[in-house]
Short mmCIF file of C-alpha atoms in Angstrom, two decimals:
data_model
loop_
_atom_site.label_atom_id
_atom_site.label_comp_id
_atom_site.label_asym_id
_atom_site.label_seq_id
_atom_site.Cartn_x
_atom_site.Cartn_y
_atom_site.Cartn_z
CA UNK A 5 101.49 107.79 86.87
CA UNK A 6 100.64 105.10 89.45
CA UNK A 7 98.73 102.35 88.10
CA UNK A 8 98.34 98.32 89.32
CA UNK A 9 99.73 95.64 88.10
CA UNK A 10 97.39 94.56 85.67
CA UNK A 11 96.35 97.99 84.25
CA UNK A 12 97.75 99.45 81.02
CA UNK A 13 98.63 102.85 80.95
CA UNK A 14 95.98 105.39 79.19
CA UNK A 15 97.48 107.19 76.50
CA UNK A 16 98.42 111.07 78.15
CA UNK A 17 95.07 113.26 76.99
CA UNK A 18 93.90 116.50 78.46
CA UNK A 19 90.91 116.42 80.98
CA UNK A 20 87.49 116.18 79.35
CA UNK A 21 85.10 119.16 81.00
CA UNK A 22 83.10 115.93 81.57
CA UNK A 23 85.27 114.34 84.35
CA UNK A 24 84.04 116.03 88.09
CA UNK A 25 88.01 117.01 89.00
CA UNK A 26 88.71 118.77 85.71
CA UNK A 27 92.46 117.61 86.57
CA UNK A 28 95.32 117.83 83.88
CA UNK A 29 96.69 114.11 84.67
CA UNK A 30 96.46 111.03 82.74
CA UNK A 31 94.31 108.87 85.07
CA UNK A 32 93.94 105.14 85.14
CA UNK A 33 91.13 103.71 82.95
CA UNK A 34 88.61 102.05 85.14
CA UNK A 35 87.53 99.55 82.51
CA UNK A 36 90.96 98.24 82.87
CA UNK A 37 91.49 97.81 86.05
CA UNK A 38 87.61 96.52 86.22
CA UNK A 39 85.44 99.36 87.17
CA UNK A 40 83.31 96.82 89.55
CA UNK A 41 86.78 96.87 91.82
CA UNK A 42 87.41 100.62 91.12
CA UNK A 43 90.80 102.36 91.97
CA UNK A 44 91.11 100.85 95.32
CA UNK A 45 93.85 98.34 94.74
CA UNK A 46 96.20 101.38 93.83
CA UNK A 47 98.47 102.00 96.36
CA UNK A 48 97.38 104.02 99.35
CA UNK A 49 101.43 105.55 99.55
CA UNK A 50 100.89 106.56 95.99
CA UNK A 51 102.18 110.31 95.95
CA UNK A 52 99.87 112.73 96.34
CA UNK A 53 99.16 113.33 92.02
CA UNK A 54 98.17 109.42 92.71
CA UNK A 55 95.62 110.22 95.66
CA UNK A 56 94.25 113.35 93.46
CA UNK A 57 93.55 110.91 90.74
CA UNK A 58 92.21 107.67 93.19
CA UNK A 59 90.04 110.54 94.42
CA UNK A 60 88.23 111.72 90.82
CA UNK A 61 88.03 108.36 89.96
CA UNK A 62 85.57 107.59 93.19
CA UNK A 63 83.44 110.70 92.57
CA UNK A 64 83.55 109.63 88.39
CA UNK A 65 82.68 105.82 89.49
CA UNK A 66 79.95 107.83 91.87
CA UNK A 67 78.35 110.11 89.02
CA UNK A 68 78.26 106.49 86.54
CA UNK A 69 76.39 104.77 89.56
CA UNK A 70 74.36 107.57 89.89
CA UNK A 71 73.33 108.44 86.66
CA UNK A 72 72.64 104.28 86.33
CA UNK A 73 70.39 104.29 88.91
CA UNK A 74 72.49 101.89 90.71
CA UNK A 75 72.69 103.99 94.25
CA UNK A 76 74.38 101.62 96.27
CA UNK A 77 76.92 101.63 94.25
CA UNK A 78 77.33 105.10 93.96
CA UNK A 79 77.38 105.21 98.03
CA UNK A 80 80.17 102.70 98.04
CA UNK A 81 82.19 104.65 95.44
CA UNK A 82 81.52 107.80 97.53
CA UNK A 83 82.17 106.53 100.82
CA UNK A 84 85.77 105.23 99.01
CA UNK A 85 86.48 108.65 98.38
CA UNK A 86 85.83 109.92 101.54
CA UNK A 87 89.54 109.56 103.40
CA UNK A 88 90.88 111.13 100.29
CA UNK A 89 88.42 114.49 100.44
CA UNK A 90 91.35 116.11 102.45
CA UNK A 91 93.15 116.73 99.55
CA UNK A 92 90.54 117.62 97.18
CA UNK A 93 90.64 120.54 95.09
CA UNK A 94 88.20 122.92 94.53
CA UNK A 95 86.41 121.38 91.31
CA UNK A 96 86.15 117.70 93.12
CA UNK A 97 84.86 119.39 96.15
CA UNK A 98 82.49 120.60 94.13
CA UNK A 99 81.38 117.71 92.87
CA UNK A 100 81.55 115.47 95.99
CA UNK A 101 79.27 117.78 97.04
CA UNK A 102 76.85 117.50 94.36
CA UNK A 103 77.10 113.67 94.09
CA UNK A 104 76.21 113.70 98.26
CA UNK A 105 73.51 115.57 97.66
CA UNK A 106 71.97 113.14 94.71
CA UNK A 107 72.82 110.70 96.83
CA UNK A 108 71.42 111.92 100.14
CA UNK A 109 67.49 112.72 98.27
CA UNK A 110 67.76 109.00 96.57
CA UNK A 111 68.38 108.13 100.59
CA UNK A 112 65.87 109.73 101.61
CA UNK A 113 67.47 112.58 103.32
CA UNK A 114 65.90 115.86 101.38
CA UNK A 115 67.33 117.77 104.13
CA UNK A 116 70.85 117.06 104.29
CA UNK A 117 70.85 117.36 100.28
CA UNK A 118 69.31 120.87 100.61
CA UNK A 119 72.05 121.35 103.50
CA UNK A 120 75.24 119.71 100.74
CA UNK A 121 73.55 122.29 97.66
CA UNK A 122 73.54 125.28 99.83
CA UNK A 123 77.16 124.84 100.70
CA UNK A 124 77.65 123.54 97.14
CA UNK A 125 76.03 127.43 95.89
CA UNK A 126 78.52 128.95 98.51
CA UNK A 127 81.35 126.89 96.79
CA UNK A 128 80.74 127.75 93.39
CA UNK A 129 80.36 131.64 94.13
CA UNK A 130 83.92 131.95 95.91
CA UNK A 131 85.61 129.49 93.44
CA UNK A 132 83.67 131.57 90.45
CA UNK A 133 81.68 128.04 88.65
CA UNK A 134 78.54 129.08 87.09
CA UNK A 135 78.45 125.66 86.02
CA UNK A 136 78.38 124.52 89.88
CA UNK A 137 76.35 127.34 90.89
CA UNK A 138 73.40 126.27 88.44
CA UNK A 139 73.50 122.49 89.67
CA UNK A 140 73.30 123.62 93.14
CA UNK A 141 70.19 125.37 91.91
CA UNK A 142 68.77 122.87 90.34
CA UNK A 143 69.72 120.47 93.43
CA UNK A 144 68.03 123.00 95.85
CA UNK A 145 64.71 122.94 93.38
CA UNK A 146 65.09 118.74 93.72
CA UNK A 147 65.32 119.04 97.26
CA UNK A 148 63.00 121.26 97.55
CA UNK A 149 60.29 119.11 95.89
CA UNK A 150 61.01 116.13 97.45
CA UNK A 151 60.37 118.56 101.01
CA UNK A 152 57.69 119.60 99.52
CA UNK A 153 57.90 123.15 99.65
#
């Protein structure tokens, strides 16, 4: 595990079905490394485990900001994730795309997020996640709404 200088390593624990990436990797703990800084002073040649885990902890920073009501944040924390979608797996694209779409209908943009939960439905039914398939349902009623439709 890749962690910064100041951090102490988390004790090894399976995933929770809470955290977006449902990865099997001990991650760094946020409040340790100060979760107003975030995973960003880990190192960017980390190996790619490292860049999985830099990655769910921007979308798990995201869905705290989020769910906080503290949407600039959350933008920041998803922009940070951003260069390190490439590598995503299936369960964090899923949620990147979910967190977008919160995001984009807190923006303002109804449209996009209806756009990010239709791909987000398309996701979930080739990768088999109910679980994703009934928030992009309940993101498409959101959007929806807020179109006024």
């Amino acid at each position: 595990m890749i962690v910064c200088g100041t951090c102490t390593p988390p004790p090894s624990r399976p995933a929770s079905p809470h955290r977006p990436g449902h990865t099997r990797l001990p991650r760094p703990s946020l409040s340790s490394c100060g979760a107003e800084g975030g995973p960003e002073h880990l190192s960017a040649q980390a190996p790619v485990n490292a860049r999985f885990d830099m990655y769910d902890a921007w979308l798990n920073l995201a869905l705290a900001h989020l769910q906080a009501g503290r949407w600039r944040e959350a933008r920041r924390a998803l922009d940070k994730a951003g260069p390190l979608a490439a590598q995503a797996n299936l369960p964090q694209r899923l949620w990147w795309h979910d967190l977008e779409a919160r995001a984009a209908i807190v923006e303002g943009h109804p449209e996009r997020a209806l756009q990010l939960y239709e791909e987000l439905a398309e996701l979930a039914r080739r990768g088999l996640s109910l679980e994703a398939r009934f928030r992009a349902a309940l993101g498409r009623a959101r959007a929806l709404i807020e179109l006024d439709r």
